[in-house]
Short mmCIF file of C-alpha atoms in Angstrom, two decimals:
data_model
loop_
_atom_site.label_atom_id
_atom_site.label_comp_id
_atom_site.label_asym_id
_atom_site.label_seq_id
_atom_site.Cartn_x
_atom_site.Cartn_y
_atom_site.Cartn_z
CA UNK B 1 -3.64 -12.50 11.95
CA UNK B 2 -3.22 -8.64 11.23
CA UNK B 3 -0.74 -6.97 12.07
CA UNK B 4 -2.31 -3.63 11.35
CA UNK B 5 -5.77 -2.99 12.23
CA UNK B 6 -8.12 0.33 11.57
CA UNK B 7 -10.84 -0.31 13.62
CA UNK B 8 -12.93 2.33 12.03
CA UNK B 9 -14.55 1.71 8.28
CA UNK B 10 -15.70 4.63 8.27
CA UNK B 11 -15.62 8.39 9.44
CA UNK B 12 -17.41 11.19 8.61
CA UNK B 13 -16.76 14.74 9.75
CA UNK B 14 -17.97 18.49 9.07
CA UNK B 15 -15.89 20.52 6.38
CA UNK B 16 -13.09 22.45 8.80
CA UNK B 17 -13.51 20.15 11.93
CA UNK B 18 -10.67 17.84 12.27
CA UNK B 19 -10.28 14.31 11.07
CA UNK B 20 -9.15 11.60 13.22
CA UNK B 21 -7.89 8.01 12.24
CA UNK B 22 -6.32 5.70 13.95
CA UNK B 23 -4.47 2.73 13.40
CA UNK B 24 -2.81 0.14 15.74
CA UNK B 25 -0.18 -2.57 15.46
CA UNK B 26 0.99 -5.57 17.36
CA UNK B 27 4.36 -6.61 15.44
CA UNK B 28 6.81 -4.66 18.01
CA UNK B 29 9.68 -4.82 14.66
CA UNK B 30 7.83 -2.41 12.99
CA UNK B 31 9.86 0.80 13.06
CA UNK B 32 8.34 3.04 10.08
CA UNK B 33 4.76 3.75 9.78
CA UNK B 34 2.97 5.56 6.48
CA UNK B 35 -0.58 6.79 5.46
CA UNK B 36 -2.25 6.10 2.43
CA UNK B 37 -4.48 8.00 0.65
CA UNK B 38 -6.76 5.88 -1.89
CA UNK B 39 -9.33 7.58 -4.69
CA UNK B 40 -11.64 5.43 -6.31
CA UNK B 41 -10.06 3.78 -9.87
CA UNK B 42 -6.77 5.16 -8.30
CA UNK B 43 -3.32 3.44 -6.64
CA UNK B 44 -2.65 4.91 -3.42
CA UNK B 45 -0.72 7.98 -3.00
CA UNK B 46 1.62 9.01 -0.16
CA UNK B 47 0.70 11.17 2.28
CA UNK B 48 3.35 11.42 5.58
CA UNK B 49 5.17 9.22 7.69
CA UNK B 50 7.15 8.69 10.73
CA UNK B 51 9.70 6.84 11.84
CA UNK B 52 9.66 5.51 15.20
CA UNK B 53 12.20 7.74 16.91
CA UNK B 54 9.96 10.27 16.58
CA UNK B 55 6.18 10.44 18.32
CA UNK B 56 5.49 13.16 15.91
CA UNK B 57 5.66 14.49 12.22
CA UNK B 58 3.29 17.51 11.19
CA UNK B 59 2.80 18.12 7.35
CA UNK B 60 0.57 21.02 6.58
CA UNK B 61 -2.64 20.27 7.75
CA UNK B 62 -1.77 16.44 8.60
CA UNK B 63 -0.22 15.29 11.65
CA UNK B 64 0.77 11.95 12.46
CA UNK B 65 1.60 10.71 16.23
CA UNK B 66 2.79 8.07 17.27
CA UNK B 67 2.77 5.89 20.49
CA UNK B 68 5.32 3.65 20.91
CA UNK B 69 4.25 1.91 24.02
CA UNK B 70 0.44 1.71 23.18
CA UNK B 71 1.86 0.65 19.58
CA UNK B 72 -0.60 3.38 17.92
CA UNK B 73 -0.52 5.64 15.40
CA UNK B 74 -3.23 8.67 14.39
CA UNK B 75 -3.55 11.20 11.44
CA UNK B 76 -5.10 14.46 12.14
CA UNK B 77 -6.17 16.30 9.43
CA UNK B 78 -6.94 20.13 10.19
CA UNK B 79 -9.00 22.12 8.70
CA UNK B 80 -10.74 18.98 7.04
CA UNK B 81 -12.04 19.86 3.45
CA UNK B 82 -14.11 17.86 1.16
CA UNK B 83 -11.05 17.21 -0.93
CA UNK B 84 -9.75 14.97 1.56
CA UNK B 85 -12.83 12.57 1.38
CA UNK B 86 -11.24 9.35 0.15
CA UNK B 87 -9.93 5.95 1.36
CA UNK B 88 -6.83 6.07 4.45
CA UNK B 89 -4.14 3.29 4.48
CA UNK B 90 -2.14 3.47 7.54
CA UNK B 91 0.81 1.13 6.50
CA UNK B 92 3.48 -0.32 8.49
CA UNK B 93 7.60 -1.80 7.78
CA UNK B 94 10.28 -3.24 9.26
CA UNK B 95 12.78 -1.60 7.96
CA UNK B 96 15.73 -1.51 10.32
CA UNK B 97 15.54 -5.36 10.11
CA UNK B 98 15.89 -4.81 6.33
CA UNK B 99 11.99 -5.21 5.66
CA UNK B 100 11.01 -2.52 3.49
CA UNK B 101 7.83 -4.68 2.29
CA UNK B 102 4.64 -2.71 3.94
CA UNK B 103 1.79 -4.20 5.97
CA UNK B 104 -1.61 -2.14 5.31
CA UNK B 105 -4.32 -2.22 7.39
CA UNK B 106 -8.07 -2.80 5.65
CA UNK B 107 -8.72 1.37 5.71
CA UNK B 108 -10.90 4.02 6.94
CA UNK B 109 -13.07 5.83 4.26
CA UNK B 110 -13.02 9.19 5.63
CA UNK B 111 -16.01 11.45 4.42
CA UNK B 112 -15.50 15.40 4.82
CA UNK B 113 -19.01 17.00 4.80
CA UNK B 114 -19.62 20.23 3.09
CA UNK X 1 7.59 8.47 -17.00
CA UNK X 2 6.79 10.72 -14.26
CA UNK X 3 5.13 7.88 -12.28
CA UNK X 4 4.63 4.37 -11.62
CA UNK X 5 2.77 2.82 -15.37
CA UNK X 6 0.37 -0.08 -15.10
CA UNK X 7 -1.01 -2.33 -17.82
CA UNK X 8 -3.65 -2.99 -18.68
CA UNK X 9 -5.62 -0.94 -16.45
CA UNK X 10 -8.43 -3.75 -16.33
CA UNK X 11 -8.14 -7.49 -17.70
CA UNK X 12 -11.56 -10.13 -17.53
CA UNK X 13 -9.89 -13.83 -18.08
CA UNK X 14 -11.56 -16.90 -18.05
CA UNK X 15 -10.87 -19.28 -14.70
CA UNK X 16 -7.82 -21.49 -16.18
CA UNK X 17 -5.91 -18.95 -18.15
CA UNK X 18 -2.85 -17.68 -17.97
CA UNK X 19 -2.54 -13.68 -17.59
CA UNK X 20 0.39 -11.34 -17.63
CA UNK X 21 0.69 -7.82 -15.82
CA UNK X 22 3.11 -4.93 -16.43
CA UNK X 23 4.83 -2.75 -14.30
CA UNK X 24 6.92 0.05 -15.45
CA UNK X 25 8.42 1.40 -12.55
CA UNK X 26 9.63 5.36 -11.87
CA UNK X 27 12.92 5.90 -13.75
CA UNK X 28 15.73 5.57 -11.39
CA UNK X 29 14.02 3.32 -8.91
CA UNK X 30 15.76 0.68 -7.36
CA UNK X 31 13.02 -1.10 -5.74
CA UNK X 32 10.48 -2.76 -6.92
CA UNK X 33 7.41 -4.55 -5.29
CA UNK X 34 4.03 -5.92 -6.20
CA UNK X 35 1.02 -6.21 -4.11
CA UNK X 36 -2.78 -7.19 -4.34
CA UNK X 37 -5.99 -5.90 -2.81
CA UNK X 38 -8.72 -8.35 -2.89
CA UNK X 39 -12.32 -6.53 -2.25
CA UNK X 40 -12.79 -4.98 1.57
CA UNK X 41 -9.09 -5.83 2.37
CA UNK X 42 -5.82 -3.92 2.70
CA UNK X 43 -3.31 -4.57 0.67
CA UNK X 44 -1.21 -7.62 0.47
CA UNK X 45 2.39 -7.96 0.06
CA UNK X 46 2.97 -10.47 -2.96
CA UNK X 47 6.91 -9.57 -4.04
CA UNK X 48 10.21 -7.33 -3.86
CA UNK X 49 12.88 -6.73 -6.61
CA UNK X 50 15.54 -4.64 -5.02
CA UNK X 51 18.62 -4.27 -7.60
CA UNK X 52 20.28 -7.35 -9.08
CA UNK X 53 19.03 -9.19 -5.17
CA UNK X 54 17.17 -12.51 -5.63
CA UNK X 55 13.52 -11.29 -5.50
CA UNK X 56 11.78 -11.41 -2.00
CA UNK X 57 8.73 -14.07 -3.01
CA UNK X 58 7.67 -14.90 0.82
CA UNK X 59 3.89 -12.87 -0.38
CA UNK X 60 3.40 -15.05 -2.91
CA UNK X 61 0.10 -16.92 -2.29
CA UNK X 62 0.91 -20.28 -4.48
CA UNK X 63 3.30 -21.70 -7.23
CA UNK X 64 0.89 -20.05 -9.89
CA UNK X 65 2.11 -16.30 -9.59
CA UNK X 66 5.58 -15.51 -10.66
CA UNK X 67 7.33 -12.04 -11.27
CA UNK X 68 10.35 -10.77 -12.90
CA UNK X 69 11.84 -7.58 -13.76
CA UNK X 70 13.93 -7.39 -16.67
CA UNK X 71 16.79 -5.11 -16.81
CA UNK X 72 15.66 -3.74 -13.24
CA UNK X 73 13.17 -1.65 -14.58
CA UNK X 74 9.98 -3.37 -16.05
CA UNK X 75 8.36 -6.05 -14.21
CA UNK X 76 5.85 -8.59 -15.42
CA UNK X 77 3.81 -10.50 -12.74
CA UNK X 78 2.16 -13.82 -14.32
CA UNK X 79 -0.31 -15.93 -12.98
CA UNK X 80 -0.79 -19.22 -14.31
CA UNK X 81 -4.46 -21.11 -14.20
CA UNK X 82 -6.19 -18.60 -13.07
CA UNK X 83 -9.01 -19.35 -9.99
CA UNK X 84 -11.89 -16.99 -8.99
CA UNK X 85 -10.09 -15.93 -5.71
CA UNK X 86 -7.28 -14.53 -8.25
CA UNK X 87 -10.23 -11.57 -8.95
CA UNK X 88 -8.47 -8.57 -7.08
CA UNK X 89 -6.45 -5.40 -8.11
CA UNK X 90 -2.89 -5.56 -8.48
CA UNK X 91 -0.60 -2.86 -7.58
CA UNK X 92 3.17 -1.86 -8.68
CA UNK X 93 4.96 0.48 -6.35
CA UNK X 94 8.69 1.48 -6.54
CA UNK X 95 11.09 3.38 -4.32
CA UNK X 96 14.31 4.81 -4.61
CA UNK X 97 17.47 4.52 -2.28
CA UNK X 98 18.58 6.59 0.46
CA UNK X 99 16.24 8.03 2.86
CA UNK X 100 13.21 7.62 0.58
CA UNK X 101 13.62 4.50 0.44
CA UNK X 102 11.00 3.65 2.57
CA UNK X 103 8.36 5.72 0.73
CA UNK X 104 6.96 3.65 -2.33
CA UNK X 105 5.19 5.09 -4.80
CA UNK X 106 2.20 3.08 -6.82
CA UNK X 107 0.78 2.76 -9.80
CA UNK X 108 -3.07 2.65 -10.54
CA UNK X 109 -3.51 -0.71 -10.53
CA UNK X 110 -4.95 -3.91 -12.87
CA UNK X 111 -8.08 -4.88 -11.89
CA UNK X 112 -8.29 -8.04 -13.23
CA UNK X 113 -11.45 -10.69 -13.48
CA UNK X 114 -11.78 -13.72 -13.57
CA UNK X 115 -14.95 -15.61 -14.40
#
């Protein structure tokens, strides 16, 4: 059963269009959400989070929002640029309840088109 | 070092053997977990070091994987008899305390093999 699910594989956009993934969750105790970003041969790295007092956290060019009641999260990315091509992780925790552990959905690969 | 250090970065076993993979987590980290990412999935909670706490196993898929972490910095992860569905990558992350805590950083990862 999971618990976090990217529906999408796969995205591709046009270099300075925005990107957006989305991720949704069904274990109401989650209270912090994450993205991942994931280069081949590489361990993920960190990109922005948000804790679920807030519906939004902005970063640069990457936004995350969050809906509470719909339980979903998206990352925009604005402008996109080929750099950003790459694997997203949209991970989830339960930490209030003292569950720092994270729950990952499968991914979107996200390809930024010159 | 400045981040989380994996090793070996890749490891081919034979199905039956025993294998052993490092973690050296970021100096100063409290926390400690390990996780696995079989091919097409997301990555799977195996284990949690936080401190001198008994270790969160509940991710641990069977009796043959264990983990430790010495001196609460290095961690070895061991699996014994290795199967074919053990094939996947394994990856370290740490975190520190405070209000980072819920950011963990990773390592690279082992890919490991077995035939």
């Amino acid at each position: 059963d999971q618990q976090v699910k990217q529906n999408s594989p796969s995205l591709s956009v046009q270099e300075g269009r925005i990107s957006i993934l989305n991720c949704d969750y069904t274990n109401s105790m989650f209270d912090y959400f994450l993205w991942y970003k994931k280069y081949p041969a590489e361990g993920p790295t960190f990109l922005i989070s948000i804790s679920s007092i807030k519906d939004k956290n902005e970063d640069g060019r990457f936004t995350v929002f969050l809906n509470k009641s719909a339980k979903h999260l998206s990352l925009h990315i604005v402008p996109s640029q080929p750099g950003d091509s790459a694997v997203y992780f949209c991970a989830a925790s339960a930490a209030l309840a003292g569950s720092y552990q994270l729950t990952f959905g499968k991914g979107t690969k996200l390809s930024v088109i010159p | 070092g400045a981040g989380v250090s994996q090793s070996p970065s890749n490891k081919v076993t034979e199905k039956g053997k025993d294998v052993e993979l490092r973690c050296d987590p970021i100096s100063g980290h409290t926390a400690l977990y390990w996780y696995r990412q079989s091919l097409g999935q997301g990555l799977e909670f195996l284990i949690y070091f936080q401190g001198n706490s008994a270790p969160d196993k509940s991710g641990l898929p069977s009796d043959r994987f264990s983990a430790e972490r010495t001196g609460g910095s290095v961690s070895t992860l061991t699996i014994q008899r290795t199967q074919q569905e053990d094939s996947a990558v394994y990856l370290c992350a740490s975190s520190s305390l405070g209000e980072a805590k819920n950011i963990q950083y990773f390592g690279a990862g082992t890919r490991l093999s077995v035939l």
